[in-house]
Tab-separated table of C-alpha atoms and ligand atoms in Angstrom:
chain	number	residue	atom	x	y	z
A	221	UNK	CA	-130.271	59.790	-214.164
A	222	UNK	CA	-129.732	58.080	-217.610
A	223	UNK	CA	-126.616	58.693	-219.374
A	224	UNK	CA	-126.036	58.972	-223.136
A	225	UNK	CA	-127.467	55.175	-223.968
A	226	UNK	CA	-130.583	55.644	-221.747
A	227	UNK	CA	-128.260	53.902	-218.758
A	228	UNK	CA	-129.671	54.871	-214.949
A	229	UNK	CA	-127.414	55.631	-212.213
A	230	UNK	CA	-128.437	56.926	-208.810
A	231	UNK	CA	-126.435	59.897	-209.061
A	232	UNK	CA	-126.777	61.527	-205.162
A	233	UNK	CA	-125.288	60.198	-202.200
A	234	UNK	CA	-127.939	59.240	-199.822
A	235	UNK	CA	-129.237	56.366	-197.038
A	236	UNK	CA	-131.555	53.335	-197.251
A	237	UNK	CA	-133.647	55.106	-194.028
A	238	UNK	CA	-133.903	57.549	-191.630
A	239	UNK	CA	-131.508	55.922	-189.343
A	240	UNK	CA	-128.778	56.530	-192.075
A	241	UNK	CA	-129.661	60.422	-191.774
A	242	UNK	CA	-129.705	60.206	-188.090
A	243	UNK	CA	-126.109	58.914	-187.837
A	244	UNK	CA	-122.666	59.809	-187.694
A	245	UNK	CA	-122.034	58.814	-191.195
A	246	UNK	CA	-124.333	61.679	-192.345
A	247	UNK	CA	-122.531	64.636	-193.254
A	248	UNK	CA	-125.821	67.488	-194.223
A	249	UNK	CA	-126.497	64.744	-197.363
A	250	UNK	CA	-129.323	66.572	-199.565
A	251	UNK	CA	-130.296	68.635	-196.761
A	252	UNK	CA	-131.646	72.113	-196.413
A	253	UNK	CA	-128.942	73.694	-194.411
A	254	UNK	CA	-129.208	77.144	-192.253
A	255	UNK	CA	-131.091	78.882	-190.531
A	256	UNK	CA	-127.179	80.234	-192.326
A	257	UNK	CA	-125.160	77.720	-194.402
A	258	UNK	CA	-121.570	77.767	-193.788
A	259	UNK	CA	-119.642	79.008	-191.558
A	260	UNK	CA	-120.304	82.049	-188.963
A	261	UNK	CA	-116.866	83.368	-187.432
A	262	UNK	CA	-116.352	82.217	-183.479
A	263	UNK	CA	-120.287	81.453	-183.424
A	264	UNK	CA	-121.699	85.102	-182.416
A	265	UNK	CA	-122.561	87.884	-184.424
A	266	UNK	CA	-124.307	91.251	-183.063
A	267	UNK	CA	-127.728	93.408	-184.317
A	268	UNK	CA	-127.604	96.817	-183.266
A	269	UNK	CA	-127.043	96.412	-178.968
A	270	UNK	CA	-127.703	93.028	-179.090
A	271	UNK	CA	-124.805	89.569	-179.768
A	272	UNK	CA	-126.636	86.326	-180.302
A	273	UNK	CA	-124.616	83.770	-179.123
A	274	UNK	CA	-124.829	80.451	-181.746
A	275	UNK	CA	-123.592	76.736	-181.272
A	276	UNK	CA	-119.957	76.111	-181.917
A	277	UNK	CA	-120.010	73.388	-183.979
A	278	UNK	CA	-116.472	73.481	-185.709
A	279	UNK	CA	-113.854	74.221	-183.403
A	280	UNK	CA	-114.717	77.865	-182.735
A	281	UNK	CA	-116.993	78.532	-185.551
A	282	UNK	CA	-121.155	78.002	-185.862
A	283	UNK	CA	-121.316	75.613	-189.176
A	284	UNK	CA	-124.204	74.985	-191.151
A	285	UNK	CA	-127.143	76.580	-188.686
A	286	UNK	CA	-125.072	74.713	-185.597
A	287	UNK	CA	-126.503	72.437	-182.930
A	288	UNK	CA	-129.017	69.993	-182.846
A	289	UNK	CA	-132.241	72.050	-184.208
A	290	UNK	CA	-130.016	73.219	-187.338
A	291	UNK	CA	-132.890	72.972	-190.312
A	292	UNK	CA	-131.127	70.105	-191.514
A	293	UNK	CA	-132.487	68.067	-188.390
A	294	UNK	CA	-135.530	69.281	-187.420
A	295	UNK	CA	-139.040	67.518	-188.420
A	296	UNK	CA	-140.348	69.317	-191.666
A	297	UNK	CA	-144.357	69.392	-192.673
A	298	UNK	CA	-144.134	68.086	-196.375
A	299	UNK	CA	-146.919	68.164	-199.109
A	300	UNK	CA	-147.355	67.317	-202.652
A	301	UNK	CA	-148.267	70.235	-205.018
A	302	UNK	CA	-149.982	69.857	-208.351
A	303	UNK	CA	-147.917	71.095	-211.050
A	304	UNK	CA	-148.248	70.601	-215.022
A	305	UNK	CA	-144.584	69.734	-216.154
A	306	UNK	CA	-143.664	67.280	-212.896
A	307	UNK	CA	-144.057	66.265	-209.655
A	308	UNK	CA	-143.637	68.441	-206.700
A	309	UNK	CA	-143.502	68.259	-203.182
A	310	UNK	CA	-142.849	71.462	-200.381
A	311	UNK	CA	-141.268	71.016	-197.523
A	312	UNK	CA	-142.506	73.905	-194.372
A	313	UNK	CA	-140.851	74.422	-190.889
A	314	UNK	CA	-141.230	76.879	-188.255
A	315	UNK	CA	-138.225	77.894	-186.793
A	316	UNK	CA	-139.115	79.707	-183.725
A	317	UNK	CA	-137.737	82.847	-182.095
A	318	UNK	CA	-134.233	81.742	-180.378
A	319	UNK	CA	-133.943	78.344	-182.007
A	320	UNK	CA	-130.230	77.933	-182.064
A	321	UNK	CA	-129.844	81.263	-180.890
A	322	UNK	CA	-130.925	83.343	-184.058
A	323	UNK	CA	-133.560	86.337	-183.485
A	324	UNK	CA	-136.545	85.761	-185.057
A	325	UNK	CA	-139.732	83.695	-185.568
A	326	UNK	CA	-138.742	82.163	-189.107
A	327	UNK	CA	-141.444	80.535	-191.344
A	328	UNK	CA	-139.241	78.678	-194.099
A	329	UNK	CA	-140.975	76.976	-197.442
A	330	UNK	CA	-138.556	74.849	-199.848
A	331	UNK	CA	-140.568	73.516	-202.872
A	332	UNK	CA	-138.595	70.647	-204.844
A	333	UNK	CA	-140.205	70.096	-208.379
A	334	UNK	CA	-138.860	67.409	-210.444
A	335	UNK	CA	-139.641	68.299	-214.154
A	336	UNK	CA	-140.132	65.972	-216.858
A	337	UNK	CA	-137.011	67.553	-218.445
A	338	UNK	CA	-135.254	66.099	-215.632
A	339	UNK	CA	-134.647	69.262	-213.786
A	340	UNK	CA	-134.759	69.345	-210.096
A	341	UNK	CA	-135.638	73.129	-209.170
A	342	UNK	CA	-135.631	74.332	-205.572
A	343	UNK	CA	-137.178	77.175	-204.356
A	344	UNK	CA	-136.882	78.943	-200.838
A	345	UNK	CA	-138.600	81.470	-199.407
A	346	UNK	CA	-138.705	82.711	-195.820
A	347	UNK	CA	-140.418	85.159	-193.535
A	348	UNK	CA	-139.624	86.811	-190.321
A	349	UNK	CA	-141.072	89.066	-187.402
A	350	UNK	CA	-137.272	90.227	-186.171
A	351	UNK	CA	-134.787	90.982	-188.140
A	352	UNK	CA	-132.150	88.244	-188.709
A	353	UNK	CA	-129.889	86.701	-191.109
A	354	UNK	CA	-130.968	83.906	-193.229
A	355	UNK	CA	-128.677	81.959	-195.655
A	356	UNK	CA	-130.086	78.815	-196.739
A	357	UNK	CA	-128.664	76.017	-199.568
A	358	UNK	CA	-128.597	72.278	-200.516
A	359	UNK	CA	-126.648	70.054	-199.735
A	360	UNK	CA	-126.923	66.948	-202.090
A	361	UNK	CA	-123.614	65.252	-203.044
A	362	UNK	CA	-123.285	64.219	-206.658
A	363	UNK	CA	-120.977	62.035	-208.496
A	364	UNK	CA	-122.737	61.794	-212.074
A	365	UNK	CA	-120.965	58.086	-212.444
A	366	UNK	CA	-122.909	56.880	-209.773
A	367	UNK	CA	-122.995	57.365	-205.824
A	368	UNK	CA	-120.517	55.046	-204.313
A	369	UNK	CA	-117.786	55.339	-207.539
A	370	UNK	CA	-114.548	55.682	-206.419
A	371	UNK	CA	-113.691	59.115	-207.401
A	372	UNK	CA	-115.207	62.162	-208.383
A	373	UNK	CA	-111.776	63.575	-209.323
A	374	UNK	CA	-112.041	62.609	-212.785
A	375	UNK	CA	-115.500	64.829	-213.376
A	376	UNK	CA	-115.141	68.091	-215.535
A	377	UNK	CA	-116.270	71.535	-214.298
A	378	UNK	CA	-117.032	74.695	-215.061
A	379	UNK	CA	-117.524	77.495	-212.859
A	380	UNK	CA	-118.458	80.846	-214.030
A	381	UNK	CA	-117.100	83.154	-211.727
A	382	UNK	CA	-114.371	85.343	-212.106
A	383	UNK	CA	-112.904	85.988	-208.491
A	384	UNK	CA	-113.680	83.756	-205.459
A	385	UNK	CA	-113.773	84.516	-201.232
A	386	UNK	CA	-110.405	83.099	-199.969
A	387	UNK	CA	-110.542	81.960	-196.335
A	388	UNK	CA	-108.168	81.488	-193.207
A	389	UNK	CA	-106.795	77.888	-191.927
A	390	UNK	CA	-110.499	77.602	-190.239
A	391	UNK	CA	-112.072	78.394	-193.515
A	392	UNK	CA	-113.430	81.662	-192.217
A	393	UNK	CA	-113.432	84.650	-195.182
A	394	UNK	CA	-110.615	87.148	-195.059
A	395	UNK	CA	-113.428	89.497	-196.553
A	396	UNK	CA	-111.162	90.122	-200.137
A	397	UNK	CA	-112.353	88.818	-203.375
A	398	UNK	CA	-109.885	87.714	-205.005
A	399	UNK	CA	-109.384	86.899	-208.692
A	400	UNK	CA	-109.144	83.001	-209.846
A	401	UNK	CA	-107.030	84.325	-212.818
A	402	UNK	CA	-103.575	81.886	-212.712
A	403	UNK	CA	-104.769	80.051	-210.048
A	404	UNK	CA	-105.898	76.161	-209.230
A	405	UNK	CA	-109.528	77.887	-208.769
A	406	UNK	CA	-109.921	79.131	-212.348
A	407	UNK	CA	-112.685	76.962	-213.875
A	408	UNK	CA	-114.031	79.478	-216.071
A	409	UNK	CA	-112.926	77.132	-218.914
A	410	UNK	CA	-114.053	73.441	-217.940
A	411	UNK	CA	-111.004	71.495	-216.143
A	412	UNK	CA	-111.195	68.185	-214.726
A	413	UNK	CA	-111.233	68.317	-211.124
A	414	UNK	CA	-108.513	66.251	-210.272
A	415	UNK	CA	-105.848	67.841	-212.206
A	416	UNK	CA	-104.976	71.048	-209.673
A	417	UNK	CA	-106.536	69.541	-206.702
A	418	UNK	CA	-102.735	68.264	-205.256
A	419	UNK	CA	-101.853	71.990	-205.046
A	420	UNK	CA	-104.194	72.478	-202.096
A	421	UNK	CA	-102.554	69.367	-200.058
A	422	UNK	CA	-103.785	65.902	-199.362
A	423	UNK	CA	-105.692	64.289	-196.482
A	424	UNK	CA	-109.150	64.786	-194.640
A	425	UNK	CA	-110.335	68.207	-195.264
A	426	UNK	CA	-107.857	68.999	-198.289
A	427	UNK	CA	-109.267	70.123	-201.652
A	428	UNK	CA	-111.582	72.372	-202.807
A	429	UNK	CA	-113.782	74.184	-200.543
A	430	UNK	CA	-114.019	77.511	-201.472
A	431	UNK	CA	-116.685	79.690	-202.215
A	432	UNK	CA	-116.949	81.388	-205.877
A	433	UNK	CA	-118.366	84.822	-206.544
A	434	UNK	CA	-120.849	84.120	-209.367
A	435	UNK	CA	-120.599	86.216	-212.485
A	436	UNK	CA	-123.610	88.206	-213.917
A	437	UNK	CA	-126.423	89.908	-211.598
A	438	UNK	CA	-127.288	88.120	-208.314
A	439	UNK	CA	-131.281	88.107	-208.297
A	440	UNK	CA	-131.000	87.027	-212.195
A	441	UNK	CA	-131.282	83.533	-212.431
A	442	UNK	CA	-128.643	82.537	-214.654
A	443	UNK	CA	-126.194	79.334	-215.601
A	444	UNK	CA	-123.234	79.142	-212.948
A	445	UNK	CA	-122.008	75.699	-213.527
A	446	UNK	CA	-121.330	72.872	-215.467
A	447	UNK	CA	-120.191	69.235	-214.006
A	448	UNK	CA	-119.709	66.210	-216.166
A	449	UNK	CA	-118.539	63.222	-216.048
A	450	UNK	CA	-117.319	62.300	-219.306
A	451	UNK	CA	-117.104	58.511	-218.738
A	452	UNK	CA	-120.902	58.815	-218.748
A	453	UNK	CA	-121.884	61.566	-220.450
A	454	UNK	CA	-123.947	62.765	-217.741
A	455	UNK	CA	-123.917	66.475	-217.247
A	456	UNK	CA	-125.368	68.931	-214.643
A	457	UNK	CA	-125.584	71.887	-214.963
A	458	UNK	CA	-126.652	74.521	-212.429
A	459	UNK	CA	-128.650	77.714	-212.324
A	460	UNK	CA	-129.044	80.541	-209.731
A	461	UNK	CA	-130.283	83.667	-208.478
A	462	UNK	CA	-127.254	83.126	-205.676
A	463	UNK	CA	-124.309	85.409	-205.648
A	464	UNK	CA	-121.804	82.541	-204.446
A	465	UNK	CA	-121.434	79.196	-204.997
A	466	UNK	CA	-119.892	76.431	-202.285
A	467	UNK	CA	-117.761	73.635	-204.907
A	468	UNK	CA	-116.785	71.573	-202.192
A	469	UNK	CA	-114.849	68.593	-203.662
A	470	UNK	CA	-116.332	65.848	-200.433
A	471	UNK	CA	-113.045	65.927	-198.716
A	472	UNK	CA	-114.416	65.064	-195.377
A	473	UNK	CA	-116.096	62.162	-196.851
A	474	UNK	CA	-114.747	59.526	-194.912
A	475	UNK	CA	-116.019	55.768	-196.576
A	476	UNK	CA	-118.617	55.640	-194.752
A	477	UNK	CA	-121.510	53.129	-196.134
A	478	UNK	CA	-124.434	54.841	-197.547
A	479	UNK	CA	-127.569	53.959	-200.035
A	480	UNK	CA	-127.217	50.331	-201.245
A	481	UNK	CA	-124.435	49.168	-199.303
A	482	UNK	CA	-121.742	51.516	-200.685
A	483	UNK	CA	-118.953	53.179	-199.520
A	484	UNK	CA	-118.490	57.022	-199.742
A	485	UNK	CA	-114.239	57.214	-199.751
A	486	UNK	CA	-113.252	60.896	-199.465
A	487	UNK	CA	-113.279	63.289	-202.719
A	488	UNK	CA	-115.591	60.522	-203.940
A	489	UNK	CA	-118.682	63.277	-204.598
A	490	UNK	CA	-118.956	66.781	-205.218
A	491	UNK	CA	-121.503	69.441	-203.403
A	492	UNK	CA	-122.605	72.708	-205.752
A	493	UNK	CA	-124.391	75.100	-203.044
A	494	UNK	CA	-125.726	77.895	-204.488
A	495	UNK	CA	-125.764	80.693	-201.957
A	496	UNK	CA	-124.991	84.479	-200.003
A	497	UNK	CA	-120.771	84.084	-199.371
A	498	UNK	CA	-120.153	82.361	-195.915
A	499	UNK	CA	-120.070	84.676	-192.965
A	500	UNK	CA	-121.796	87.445	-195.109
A	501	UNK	CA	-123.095	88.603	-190.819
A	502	UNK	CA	-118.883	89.817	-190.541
A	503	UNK	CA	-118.400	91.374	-193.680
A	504	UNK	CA	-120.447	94.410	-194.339
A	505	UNK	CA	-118.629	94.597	-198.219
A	506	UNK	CA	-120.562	91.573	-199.383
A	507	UNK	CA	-124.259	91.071	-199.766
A	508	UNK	CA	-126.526	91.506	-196.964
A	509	UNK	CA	-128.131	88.196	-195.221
A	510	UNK	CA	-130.064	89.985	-193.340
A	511	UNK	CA	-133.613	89.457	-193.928
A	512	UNK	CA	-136.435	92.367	-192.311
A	513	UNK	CA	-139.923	91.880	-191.520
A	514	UNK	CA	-141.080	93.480	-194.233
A	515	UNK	CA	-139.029	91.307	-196.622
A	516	UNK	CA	-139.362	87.579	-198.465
A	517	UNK	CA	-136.255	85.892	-198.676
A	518	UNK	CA	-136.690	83.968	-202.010
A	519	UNK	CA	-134.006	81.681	-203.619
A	520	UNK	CA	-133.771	79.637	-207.014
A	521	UNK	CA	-131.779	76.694	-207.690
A	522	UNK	CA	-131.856	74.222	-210.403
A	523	UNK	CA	-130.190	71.002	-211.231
A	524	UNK	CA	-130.516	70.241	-214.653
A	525	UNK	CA	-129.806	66.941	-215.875
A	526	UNK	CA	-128.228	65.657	-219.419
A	527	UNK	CA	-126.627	63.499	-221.317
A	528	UNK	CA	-124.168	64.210	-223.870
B	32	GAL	C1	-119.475	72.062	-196.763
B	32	GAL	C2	-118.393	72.904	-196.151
B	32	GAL	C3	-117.264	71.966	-195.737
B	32	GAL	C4	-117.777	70.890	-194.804
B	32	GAL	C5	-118.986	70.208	-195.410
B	32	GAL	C6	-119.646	69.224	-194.475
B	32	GAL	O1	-120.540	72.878	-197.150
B	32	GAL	O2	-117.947	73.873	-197.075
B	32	GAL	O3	-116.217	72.699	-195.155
B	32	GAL	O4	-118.109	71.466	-193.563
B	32	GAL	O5	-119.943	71.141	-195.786
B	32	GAL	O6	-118.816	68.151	-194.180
């Protein structure tokens, strides 16, 4: 993305090749995650008579769709679309009925059009012949410097969302929303990231990783947030029809060598996810993931690039 004087910087954290993707040092970068995103409490959840038992990926918990045929590793059907203002390209996959031990035979679409007003918009949609829960996002890690800068800690943001879902030691929801008022999670006026960030420890894992309740009406596309690094000038800012949003400040990154030859040092990049709150299948007092037969799910994200 060019910055302010028409400067480029690869701004997402990525791999020369496939092999990159297929390694250890891949952790979900720009993937489609799900069949559910996040985490699902002691990997199980139950539909009427029936418990679906799901991989445990993290510790106890089912993380990011689980095992080895999570969406983010499975062999998607891709095709270019015309469109007027860009270039597009969707991406289709058949999950079938059982695949990592969710009900269902799930048809998924993601579309990725890159406008010529440098917005990246994703749209999912999904259909099903059993009822099951469906919570998909994107994964991309940005740091608007440059992939492979230092630090991402010195990036502004803005968050609009008033209260937040705080989570156990295992990151698992206690099922309160809680408000961000007087606490290191307010961003409803821009801070820099790494101002607060000491106040939720130091180390692999530390930081944030929480999950914001979006303001304004879920199913209304709207602005949620704003990152920017002001070095640069380059700004992102992201729109929704998502309830939540996932800031998760890369604090399992772990220097390994991505895109180029560069190194990825934790809290080095910065994920926005727009999607339903994690473990939505345990908490009946936020937002259904359930999607019916009868339903679509459908899903809008865009990245929208500037410079200021
Ligand atoms: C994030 C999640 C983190 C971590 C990361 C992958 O979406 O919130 O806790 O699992 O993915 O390393």
């Amino acid at each position: 993305m060019p910055d302010a004087k028409g400067e480029l910087a690869d701004v997402v954290l990525g791999f020369d090749d496939v092999t990159g993707y297929e390694s250890d040092a891949n952790q979900y970068f720009g993937c489609t995650t799900g069949r559910v995103c996040n985490r699902i409490a002691n990997a199980r959840f139950t539909l009427g008579d029936e418990t679906y038992e799901l991989h445990a990926n993290d510790g106890p918990h089912s993380l990011h769709g689980g095992g080895a045929s999570s969406l983010d590793k499975v062999i998607w059907r891709a095709m270019p679309l015309e469109v007027d203002n860009g270039q597009a390209v969707r991406f289709r996959y058949k999950s079938r009925d059982g695949e990592e031990g969710y009900p269902g035979n799930l048809a998924v679409a993601v579309t990725y059009t890159l406008t010529e007003a440098n917005q990246l918009r994703i749209e999912y949609r999904a259909t099903t012949d059993e009822t099951t829960p469906v919570n998909l996002t994107n994964h991309a890690y940005f740091n608007l410097a440059g992939a492979g800068s230092e630090t991402v800690l010195n990036h502004e943001l803005q968050l609009h969302a008033d209260k937040y879902t705080p989570v156990d030691g295992t990151l698992i929801p206690t099922g309160e929303l809680a408000d961000v008022s007087g606490t290191v999670l307010d961003f409803r006026a821009p801070h820099v990231i790494g101002a607060r960030i000491a106040e939720l420890g130091e180390g692999t894992g530390a930081g944030y990783d929480h999950n914001f309740v979006l303001n304004g009406k879920a199913g209304d596309i709207r602005p949620v947030a704003v990152l920017k690094d002001p070095a640069s000038g380059r700004t992102l800012t992201v729109h929704t029809d998502q309830p939540g949003i996932q800031f998760y400040s890369g604090n399992f990154l772990k220097g390994q060598t991505g895109r180029d030859g560069k190194d990825y040092p934790h809290r080095s990049a910065v994920c926005l996810e727009t999607q339903h709150f994690p473990d939505s299948i345990h908490h009946d007092s936020f937002p259904s993931i359930l999607l019916q037969p009868d339903e679509r799910y459908s899903h809008t994200c865009i990245y929208a690039f500037s410079a200021e």
